mmCIF file of C-alpha atoms in Angstrom:
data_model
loop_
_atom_site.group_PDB
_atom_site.id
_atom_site.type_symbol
_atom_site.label_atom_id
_atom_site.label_comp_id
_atom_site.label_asym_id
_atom_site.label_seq_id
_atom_site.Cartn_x
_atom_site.Cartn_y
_atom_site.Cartn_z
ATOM 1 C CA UNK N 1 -45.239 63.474 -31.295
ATOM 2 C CA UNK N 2 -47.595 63.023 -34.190
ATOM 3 C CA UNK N 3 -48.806 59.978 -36.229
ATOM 4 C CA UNK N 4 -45.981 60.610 -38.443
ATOM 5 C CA UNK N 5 -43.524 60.499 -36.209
ATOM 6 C CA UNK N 6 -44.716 56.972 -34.415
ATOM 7 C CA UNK N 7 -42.281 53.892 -36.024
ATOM 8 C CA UNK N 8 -44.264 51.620 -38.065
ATOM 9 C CA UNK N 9 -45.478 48.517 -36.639
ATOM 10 C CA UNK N 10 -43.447 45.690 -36.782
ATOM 11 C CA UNK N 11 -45.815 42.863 -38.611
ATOM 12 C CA UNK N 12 -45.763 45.682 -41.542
ATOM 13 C CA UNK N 13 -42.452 45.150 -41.729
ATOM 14 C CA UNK N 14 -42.149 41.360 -41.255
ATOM 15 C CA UNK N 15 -44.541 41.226 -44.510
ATOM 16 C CA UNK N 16 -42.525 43.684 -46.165
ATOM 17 C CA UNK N 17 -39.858 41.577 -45.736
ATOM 18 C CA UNK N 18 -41.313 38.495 -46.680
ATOM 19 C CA UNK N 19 -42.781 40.230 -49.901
ATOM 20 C CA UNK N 20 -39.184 41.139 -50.544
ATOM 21 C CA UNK N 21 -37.640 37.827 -49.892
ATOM 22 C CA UNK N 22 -40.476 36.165 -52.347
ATOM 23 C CA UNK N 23 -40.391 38.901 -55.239
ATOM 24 C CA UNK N 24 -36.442 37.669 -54.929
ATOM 25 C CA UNK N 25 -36.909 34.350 -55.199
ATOM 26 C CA UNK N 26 -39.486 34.633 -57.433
ATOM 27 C CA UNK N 27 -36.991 36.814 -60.130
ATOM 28 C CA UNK N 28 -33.952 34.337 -59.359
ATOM 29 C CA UNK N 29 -35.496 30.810 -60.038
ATOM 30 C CA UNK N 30 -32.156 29.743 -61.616
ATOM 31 C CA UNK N 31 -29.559 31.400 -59.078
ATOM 32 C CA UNK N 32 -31.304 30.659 -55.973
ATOM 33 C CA UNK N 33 -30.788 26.446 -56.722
ATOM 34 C CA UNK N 34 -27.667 27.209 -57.877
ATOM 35 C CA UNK N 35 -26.646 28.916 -54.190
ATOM 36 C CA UNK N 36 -28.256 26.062 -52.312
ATOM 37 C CA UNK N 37 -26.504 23.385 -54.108
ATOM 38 C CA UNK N 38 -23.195 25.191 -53.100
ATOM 39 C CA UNK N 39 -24.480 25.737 -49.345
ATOM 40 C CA UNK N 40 -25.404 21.643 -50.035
ATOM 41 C CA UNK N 41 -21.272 21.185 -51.181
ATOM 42 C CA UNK N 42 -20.227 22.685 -47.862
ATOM 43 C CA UNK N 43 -22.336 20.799 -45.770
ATOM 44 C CA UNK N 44 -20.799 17.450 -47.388
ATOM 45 C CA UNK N 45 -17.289 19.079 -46.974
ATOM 46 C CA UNK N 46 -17.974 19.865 -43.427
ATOM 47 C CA UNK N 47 -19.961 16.959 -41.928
ATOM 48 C CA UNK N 48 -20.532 13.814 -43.750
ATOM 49 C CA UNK N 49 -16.702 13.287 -45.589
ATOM 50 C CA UNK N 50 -15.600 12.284 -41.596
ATOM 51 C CA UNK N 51 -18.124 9.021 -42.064
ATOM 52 C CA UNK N 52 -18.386 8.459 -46.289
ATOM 53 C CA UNK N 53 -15.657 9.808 -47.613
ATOM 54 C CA UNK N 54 -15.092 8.585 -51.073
ATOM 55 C CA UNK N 55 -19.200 8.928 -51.912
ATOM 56 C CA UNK N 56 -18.958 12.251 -50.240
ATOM 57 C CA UNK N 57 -16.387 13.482 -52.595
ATOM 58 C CA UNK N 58 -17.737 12.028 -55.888
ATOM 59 C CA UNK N 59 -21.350 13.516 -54.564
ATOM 60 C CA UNK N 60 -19.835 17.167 -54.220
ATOM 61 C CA UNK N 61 -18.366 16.590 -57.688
ATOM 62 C CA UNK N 62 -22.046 16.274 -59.099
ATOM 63 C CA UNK N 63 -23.277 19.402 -56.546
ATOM 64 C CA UNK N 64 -20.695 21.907 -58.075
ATOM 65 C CA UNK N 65 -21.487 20.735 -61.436
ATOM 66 C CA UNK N 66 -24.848 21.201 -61.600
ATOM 67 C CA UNK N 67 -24.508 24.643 -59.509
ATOM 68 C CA UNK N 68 -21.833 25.706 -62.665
ATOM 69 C CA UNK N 69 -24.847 24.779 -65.356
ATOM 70 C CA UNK N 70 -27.508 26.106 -63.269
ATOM 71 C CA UNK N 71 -25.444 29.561 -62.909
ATOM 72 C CA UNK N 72 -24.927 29.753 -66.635
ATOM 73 C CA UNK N 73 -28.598 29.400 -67.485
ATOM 74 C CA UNK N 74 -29.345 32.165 -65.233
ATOM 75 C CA UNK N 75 -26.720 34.703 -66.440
ATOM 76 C CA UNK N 76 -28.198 33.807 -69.982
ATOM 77 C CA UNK N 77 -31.890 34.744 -68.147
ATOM 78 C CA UNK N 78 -30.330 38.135 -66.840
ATOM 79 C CA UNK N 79 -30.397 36.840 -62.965
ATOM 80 C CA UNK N 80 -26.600 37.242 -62.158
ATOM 81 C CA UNK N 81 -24.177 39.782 -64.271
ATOM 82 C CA UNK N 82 -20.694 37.941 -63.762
ATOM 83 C CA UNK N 83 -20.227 34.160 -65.294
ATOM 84 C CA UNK N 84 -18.153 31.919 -65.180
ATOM 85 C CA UNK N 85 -16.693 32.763 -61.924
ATOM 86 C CA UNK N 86 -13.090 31.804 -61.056
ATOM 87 C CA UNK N 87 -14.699 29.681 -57.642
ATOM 88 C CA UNK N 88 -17.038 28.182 -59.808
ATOM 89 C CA UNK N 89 -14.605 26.466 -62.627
ATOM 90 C CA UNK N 90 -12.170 25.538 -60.056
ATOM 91 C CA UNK N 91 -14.461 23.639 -57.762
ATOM 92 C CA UNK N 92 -15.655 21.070 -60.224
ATOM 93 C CA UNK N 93 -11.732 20.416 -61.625
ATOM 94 C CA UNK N 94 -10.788 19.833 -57.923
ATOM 95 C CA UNK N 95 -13.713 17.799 -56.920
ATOM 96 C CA UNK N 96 -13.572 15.622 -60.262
ATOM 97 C CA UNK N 97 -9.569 15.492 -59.221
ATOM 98 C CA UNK N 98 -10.471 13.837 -56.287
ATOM 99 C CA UNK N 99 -13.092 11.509 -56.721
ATOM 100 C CA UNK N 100 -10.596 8.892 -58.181
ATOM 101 C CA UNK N 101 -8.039 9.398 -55.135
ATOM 102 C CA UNK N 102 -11.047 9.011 -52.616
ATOM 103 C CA UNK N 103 -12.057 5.784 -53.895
ATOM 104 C CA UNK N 104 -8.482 4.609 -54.408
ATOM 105 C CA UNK N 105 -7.078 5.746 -50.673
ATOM 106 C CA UNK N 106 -6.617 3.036 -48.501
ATOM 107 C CA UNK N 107 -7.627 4.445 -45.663
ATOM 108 C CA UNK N 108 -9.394 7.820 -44.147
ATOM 109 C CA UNK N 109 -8.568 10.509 -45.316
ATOM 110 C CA UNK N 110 -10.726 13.328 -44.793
ATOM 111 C CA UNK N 111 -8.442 15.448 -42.871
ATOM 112 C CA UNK N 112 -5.849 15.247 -45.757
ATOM 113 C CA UNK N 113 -8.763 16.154 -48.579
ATOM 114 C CA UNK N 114 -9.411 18.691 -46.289
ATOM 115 C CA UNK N 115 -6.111 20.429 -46.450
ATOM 116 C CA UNK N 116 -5.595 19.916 -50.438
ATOM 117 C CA UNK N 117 -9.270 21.719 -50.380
ATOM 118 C CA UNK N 118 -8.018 24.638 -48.487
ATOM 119 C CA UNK N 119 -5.141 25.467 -50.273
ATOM 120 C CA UNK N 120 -6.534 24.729 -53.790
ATOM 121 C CA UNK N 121 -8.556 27.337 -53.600
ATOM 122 C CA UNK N 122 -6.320 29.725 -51.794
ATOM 123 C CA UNK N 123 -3.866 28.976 -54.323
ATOM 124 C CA UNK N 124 -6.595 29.818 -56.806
ATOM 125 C CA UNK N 125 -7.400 32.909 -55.538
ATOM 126 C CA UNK N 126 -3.977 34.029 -55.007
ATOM 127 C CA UNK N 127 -3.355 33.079 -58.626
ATOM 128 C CA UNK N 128 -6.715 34.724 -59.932
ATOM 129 C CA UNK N 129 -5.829 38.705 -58.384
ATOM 130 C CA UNK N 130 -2.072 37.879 -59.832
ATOM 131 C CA UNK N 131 -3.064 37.111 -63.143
ATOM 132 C CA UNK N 132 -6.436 38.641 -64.017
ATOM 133 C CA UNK N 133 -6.051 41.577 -61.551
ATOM 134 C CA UNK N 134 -9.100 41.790 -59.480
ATOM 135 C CA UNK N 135 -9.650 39.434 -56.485
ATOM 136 C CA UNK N 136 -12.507 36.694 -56.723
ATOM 137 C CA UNK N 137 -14.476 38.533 -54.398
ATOM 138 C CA UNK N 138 -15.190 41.395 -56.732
ATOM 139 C CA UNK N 139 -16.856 39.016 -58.836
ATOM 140 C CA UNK N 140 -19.558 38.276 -56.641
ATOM 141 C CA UNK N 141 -19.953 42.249 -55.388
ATOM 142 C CA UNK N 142 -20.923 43.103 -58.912
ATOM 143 C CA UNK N 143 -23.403 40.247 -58.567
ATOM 144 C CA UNK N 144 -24.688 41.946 -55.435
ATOM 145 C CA UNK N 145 -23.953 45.900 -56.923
ATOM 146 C CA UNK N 146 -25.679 48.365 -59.915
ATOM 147 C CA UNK N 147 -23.368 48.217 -62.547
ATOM 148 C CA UNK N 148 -22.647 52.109 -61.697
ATOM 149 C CA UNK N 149 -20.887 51.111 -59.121
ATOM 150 C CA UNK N 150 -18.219 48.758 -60.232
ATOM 151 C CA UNK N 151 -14.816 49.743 -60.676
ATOM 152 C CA UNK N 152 -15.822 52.582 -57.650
ATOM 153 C CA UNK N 153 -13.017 52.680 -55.315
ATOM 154 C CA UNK N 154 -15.176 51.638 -52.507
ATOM 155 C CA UNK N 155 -16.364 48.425 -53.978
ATOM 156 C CA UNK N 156 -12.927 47.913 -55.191
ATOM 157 C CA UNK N 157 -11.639 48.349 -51.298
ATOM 158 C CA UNK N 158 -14.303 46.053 -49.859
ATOM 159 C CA UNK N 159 -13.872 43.537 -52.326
ATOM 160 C CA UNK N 160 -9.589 43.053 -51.609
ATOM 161 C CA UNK N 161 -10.447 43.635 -47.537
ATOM 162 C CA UNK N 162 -12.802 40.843 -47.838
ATOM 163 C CA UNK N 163 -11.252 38.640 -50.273
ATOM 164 C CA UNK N 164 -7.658 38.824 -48.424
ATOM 165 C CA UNK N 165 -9.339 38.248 -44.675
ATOM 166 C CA UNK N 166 -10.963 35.206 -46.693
ATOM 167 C CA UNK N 167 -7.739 33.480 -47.903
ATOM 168 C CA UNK N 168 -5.980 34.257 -44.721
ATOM 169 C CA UNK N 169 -8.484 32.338 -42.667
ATOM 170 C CA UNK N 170 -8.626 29.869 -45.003
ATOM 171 C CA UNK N 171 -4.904 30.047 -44.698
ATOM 172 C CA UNK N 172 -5.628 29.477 -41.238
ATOM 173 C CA UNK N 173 -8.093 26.931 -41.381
ATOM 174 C CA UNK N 174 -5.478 25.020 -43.494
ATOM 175 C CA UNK N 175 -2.649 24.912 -41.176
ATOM 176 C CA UNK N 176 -4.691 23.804 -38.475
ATOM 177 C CA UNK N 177 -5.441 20.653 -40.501
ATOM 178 C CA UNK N 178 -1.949 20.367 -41.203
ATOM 179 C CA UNK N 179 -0.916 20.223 -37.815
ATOM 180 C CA UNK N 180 -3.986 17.320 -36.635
ATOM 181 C CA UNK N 181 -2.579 15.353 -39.353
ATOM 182 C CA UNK N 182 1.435 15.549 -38.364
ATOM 183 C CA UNK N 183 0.750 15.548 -34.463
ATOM 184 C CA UNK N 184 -2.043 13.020 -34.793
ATOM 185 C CA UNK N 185 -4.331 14.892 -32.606
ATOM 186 C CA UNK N 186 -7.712 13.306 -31.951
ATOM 187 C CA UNK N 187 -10.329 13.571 -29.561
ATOM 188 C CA UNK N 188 -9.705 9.957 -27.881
ATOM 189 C CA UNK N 189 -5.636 11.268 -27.429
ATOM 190 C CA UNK N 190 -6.206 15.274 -26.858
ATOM 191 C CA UNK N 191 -9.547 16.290 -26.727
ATOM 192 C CA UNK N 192 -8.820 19.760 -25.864
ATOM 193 C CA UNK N 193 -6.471 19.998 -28.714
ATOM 194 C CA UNK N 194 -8.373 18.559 -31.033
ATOM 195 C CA UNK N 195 -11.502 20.833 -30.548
ATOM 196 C CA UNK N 196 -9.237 23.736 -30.661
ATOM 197 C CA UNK N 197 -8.043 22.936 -34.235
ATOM 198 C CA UNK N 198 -10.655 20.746 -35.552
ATOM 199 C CA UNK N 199 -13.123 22.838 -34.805
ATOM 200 C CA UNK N 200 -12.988 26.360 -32.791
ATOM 201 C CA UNK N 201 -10.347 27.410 -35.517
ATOM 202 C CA UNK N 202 -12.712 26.201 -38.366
ATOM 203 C CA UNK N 203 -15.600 28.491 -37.153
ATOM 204 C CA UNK N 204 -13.739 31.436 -35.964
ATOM 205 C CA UNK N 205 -12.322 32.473 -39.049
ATOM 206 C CA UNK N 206 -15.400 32.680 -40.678
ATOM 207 C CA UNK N 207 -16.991 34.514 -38.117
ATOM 208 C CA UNK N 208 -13.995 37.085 -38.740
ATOM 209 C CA UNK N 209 -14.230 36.673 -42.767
ATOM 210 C CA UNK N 210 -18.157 37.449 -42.480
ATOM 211 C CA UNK N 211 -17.740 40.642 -40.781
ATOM 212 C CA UNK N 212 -14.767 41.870 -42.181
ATOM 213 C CA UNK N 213 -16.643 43.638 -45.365
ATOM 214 C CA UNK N 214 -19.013 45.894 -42.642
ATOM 215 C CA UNK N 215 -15.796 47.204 -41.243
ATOM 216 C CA UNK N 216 -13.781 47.710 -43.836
ATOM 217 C CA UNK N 217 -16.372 49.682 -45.531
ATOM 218 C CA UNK N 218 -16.525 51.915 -42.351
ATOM 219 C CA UNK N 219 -12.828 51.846 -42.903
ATOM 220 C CA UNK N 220 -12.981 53.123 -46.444
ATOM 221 C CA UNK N 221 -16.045 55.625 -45.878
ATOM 222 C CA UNK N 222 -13.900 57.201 -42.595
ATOM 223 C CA UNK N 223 -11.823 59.832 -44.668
ATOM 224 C CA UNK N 224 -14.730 60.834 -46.739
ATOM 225 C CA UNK N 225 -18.111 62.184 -46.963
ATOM 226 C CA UNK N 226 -19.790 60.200 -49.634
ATOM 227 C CA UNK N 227 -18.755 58.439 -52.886
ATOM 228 C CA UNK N 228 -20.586 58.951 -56.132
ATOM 229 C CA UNK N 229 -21.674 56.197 -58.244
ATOM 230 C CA UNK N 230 -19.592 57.209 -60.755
ATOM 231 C CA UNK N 231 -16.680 55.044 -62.801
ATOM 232 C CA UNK N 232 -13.552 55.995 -61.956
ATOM 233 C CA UNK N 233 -14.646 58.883 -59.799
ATOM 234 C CA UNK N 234 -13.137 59.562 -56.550
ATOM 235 C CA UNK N 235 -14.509 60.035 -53.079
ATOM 236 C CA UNK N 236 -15.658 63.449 -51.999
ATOM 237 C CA UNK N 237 -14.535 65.007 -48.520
ATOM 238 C CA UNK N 238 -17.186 68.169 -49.190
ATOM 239 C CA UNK N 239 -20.041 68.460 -50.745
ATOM 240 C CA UNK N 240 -18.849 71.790 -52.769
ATOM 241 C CA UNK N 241 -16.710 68.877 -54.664
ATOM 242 C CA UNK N 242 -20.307 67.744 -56.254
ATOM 243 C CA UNK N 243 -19.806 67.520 -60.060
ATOM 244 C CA UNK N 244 -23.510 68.314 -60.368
ATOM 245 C CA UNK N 245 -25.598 71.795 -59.464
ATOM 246 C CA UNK N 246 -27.685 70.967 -56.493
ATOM 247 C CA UNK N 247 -31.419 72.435 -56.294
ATOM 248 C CA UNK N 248 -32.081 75.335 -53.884
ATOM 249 C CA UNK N 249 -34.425 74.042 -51.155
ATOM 250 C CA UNK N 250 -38.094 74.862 -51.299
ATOM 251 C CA UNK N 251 -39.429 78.341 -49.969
ATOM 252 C CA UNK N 252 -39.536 77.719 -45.964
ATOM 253 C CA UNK N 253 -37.372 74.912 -46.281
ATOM 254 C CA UNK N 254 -37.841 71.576 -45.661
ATOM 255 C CA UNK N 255 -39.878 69.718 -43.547
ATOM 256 C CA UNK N 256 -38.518 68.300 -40.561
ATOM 257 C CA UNK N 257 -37.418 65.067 -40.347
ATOM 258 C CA UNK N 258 -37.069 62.794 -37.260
ATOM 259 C CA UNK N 259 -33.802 62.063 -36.097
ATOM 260 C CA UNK N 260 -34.450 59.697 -33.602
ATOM 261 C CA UNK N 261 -33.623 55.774 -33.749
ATOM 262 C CA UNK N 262 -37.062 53.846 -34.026
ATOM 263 C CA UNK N 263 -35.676 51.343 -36.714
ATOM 264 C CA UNK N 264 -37.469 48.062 -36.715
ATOM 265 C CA UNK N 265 -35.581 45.413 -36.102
ATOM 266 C CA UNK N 266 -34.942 43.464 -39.028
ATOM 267 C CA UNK N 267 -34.062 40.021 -37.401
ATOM 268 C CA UNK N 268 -31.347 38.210 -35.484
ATOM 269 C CA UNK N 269 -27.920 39.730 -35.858
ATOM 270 C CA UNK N 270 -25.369 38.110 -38.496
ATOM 271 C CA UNK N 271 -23.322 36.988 -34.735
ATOM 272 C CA UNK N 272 -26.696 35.749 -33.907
ATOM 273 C CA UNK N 273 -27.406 33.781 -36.833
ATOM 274 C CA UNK N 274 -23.415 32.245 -37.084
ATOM 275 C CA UNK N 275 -23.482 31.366 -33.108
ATOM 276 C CA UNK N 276 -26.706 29.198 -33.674
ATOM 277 C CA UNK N 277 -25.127 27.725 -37.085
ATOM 278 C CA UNK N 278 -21.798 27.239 -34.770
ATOM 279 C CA UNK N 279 -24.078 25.135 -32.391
ATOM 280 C CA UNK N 280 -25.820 23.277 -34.911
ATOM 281 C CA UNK N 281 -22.375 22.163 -36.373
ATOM 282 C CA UNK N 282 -21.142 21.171 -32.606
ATOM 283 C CA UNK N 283 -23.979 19.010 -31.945
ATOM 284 C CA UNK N 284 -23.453 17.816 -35.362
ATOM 285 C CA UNK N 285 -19.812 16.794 -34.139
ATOM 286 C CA UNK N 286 -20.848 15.527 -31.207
ATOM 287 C CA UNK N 287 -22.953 12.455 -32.852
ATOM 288 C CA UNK N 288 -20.523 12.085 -35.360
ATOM 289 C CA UNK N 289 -18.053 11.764 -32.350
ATOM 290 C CA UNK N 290 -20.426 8.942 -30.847
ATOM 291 C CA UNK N 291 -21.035 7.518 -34.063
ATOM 292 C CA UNK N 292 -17.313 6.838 -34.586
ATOM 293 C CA UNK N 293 -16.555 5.674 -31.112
ATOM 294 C CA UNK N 294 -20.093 3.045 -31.212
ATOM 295 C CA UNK N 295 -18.347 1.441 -34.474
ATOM 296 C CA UNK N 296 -15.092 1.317 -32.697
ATOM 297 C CA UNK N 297 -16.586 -0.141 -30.026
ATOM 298 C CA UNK N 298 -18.627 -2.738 -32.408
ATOM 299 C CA UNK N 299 -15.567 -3.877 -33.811
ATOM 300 C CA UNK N 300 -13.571 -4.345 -30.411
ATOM 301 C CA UNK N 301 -16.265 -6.825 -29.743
ATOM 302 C CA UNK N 302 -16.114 -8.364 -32.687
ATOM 303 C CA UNK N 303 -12.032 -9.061 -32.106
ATOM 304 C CA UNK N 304 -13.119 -10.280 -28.824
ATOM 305 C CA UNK N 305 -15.567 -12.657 -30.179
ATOM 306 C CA UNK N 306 -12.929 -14.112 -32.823
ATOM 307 C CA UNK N 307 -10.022 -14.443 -29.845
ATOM 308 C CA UNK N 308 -10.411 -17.167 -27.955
ATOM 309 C CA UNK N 309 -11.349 -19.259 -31.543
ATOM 310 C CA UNK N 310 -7.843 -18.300 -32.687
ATOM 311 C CA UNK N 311 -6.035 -21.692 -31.108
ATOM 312 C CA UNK N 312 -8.411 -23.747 -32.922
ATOM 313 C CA UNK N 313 -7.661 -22.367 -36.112
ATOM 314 C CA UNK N 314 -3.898 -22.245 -35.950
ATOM 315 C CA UNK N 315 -4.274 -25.900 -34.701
ATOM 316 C CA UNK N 316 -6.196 -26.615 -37.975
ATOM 317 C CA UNK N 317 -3.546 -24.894 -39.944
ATOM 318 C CA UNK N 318 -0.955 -26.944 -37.986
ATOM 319 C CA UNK N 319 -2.655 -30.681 -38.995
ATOM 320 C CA UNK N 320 -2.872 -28.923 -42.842
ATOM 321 C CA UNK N 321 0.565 -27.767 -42.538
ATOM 322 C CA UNK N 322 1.845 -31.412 -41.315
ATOM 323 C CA UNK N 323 0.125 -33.528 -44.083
ATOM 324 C CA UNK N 324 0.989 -30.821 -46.844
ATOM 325 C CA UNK N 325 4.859 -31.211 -45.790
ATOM 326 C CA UNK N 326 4.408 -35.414 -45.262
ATOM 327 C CA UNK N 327 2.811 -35.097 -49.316
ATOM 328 C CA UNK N 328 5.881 -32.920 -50.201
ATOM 329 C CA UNK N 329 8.075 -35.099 -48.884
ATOM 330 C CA UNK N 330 6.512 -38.205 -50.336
ATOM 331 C CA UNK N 331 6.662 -36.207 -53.859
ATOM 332 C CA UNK N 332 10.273 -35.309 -53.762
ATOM 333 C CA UNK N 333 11.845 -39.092 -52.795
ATOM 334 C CA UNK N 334 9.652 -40.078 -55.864
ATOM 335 C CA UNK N 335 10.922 -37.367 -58.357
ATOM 336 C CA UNK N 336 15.013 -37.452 -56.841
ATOM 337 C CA UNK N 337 15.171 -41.265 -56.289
ATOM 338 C CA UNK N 338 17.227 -42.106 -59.484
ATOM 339 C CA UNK N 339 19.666 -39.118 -57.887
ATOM 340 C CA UNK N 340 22.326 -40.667 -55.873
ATOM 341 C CA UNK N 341 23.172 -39.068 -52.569
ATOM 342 C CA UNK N 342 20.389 -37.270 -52.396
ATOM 343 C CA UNK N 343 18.656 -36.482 -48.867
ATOM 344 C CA UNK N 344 14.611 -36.228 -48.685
ATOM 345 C CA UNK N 345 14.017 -33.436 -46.734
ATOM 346 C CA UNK N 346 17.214 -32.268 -45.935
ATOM 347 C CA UNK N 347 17.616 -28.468 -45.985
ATOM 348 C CA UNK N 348 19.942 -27.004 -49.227
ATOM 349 C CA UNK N 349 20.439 -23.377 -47.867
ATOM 350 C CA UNK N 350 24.088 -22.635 -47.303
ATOM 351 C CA UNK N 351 23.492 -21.271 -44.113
ATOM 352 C CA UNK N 352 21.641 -24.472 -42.401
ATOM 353 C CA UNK N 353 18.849 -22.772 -41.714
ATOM 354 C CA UNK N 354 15.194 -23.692 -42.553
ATOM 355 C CA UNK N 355 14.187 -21.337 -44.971
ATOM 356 C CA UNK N 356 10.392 -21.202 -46.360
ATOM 357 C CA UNK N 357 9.526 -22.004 -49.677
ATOM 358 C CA UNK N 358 9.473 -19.158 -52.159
ATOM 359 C CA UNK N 359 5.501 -18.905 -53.345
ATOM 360 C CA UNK N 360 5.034 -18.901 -57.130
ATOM 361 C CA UNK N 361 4.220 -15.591 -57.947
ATOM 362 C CA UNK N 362 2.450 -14.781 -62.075
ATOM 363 C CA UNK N 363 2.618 -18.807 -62.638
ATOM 364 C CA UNK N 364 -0.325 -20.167 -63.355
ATOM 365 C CA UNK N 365 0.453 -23.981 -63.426
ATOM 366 C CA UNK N 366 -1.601 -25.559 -60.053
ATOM 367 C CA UNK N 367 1.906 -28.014 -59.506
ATOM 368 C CA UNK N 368 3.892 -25.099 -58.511
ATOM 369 C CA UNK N 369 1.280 -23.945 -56.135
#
């Protein structure tokens, strides 16, 4: 086997890579923030709305904002071909939707925000490829494609495989919610319940929705040979169906080419990479968990500190209560004593019973108080 024939060394290609990854970033200085405040949104979503809510909510209100300005100054620069997407105007109208209700809910409710997040997109979606006739996810393939090949019926396949297995595990992901909130699952009552739907069904679908577009690609390529980069051109099962006269090959043909596999590996797998994320969000949950049951635990103490001072204060309330009534009593002989018959203290309800005082309510005079 020759020199030309050896695989090139791997630190070649790690700095090809790099190079690649910083001529990128270097030629999307706009899009790149605008992606990592989204990845920021998520993380919010995901993590921190279980302990702040309500500044959680009105944070990822700001996030997608910014991310919608930031991707309309780089379409302007040339660094992404499809704006406004139908993701990006729908997240800030939701999030701005809900900053009010977080700060006005009585109590948590991240689970419930969590469902009404869900669906609000899926409905979005669903009502997006009804009404404008492509599915979101075609918007961000022509992000990602030449502009030769949109409207190919390959792209056009991976982008309604991908966008459908999307809504139906956030579909998924959804009903899961649903059902913690009805049953009242939680990790003090079911544990093994509540991981199952709080948070192996959150991460499994989007391992599935990630590799979806790889297979139904393969899917789409399987009855074929090749697809030109042609609009509106179909796929070719021979290459005698070229549209275009193909060159003879050179006088003793070609060179030979080496057929074995000596790729260089590029990095973890994308199963790699989402099992390690999957841990990092379990540990995640697992201080969260201890966080939660520490300020449970904090104010369990703090009821047992206030207990056994309880008797004193209802005694105090009970010497307050006593002169208050001796006062009222005092107050009334003076005001009925020119009324004849008339009984200090005794009770006027029709049934006999003692019946408490009705408190002045949107009176303002301190007498009636």
């Amino acid at each position: 086997m020759g020199a030309a024939d050896s695989p090139p060394p791997r630190g070649g290609a790690v700095r090809r890579a790099l190079a690649a990854a910083w001529a990128y970033a270097a030629a999307h200085t706009l899009e790149l923030p605008a992606n990592a405040l989204e990845a920021l949104t998520l993380v919010l979503i995901v993590f921190v709305q279980d302990v702040a809510f309500a500044p959680s909510v009105a944070v990822c209100a700001c996030l997608v904002t910014a991310s919608l300005a930031l991707h309309g100054l780089a379409y302007r620069r040339g660094q992404c071909r499809v704006y406004p997407k139908v993701i990006e105007l729908a997240a800030p109208v939701l999030f701005y939707g809900l900053t009010p209700a977080a700060f006005a809910a009585p109590g948590p409710t991240a689970r419930a925000a969590f469902i009404v997040i869900n669906f609000f997109f899926l409905a979005v979606e669903a009502a997006a490829w009804a009404l404008l006739g492509r599915c979101f996810m075609d918007e961000y393939l022509r992000d990602w494609s030449p502009r030769e090949a949109w409207g190919t019926p390959l792209l056009a396949h991976c982008a309604a495989v991908t966008a459908a297995s999307w809504m139906a595990c956030q579909a998924l992901m959804g009903t899961a919610q649903v059902i913690v909130v009805v049953t009242g699952v939680s990790l003090d009552t079911h544990p093994v319940a509540a991981v199952w739907l709080c948070y192996v069904l959150q991460l499994v679908p989007l391992l599935f929705a990630v590799q979806r577009p790889r297979h139904s690609q393969l899917a789409a390529g399987g009855g074929t040979m090749t697809e030109t980069l042609k609009r509106g051109f179909p796929g070719m099962v021979s290459v005698k169906d070229m549209p275009i006269v193909q060159d003879m090959p050179p006088v003793g043909g070609f060179p030979s080419i080496r057929i074995q596999r000596r790729l260089p590996s590029t990095g973890p797998t994308g199963v790699a990479i989402f099992a390690v994320g999957g841990a990092v969000m379990a540990y995640g949950y697992y201080n969260v968990y201890h966080l939660i049951q520490d300020r449970k635990a904090g104010l369990r103490e703090l009821e047992m500190h206030r207990a056994p001072i309880i008797p004193v204060l209802q005694a105090e309330e009970d010497i307050r209560w006593v002169a208050a009534n001796k006062a009222a009593l005092a107050e009334e002989a003076r005001i009925m004593k020119n009324v004849p018959g008339w009984e200090v203290g005794k009770s006027n309800s029709a049934t006999g019973r003692w019946i408490p005082p009705p408190a002045p309510f949107g009176i303002e005079d301190p007498m009636l108080k």
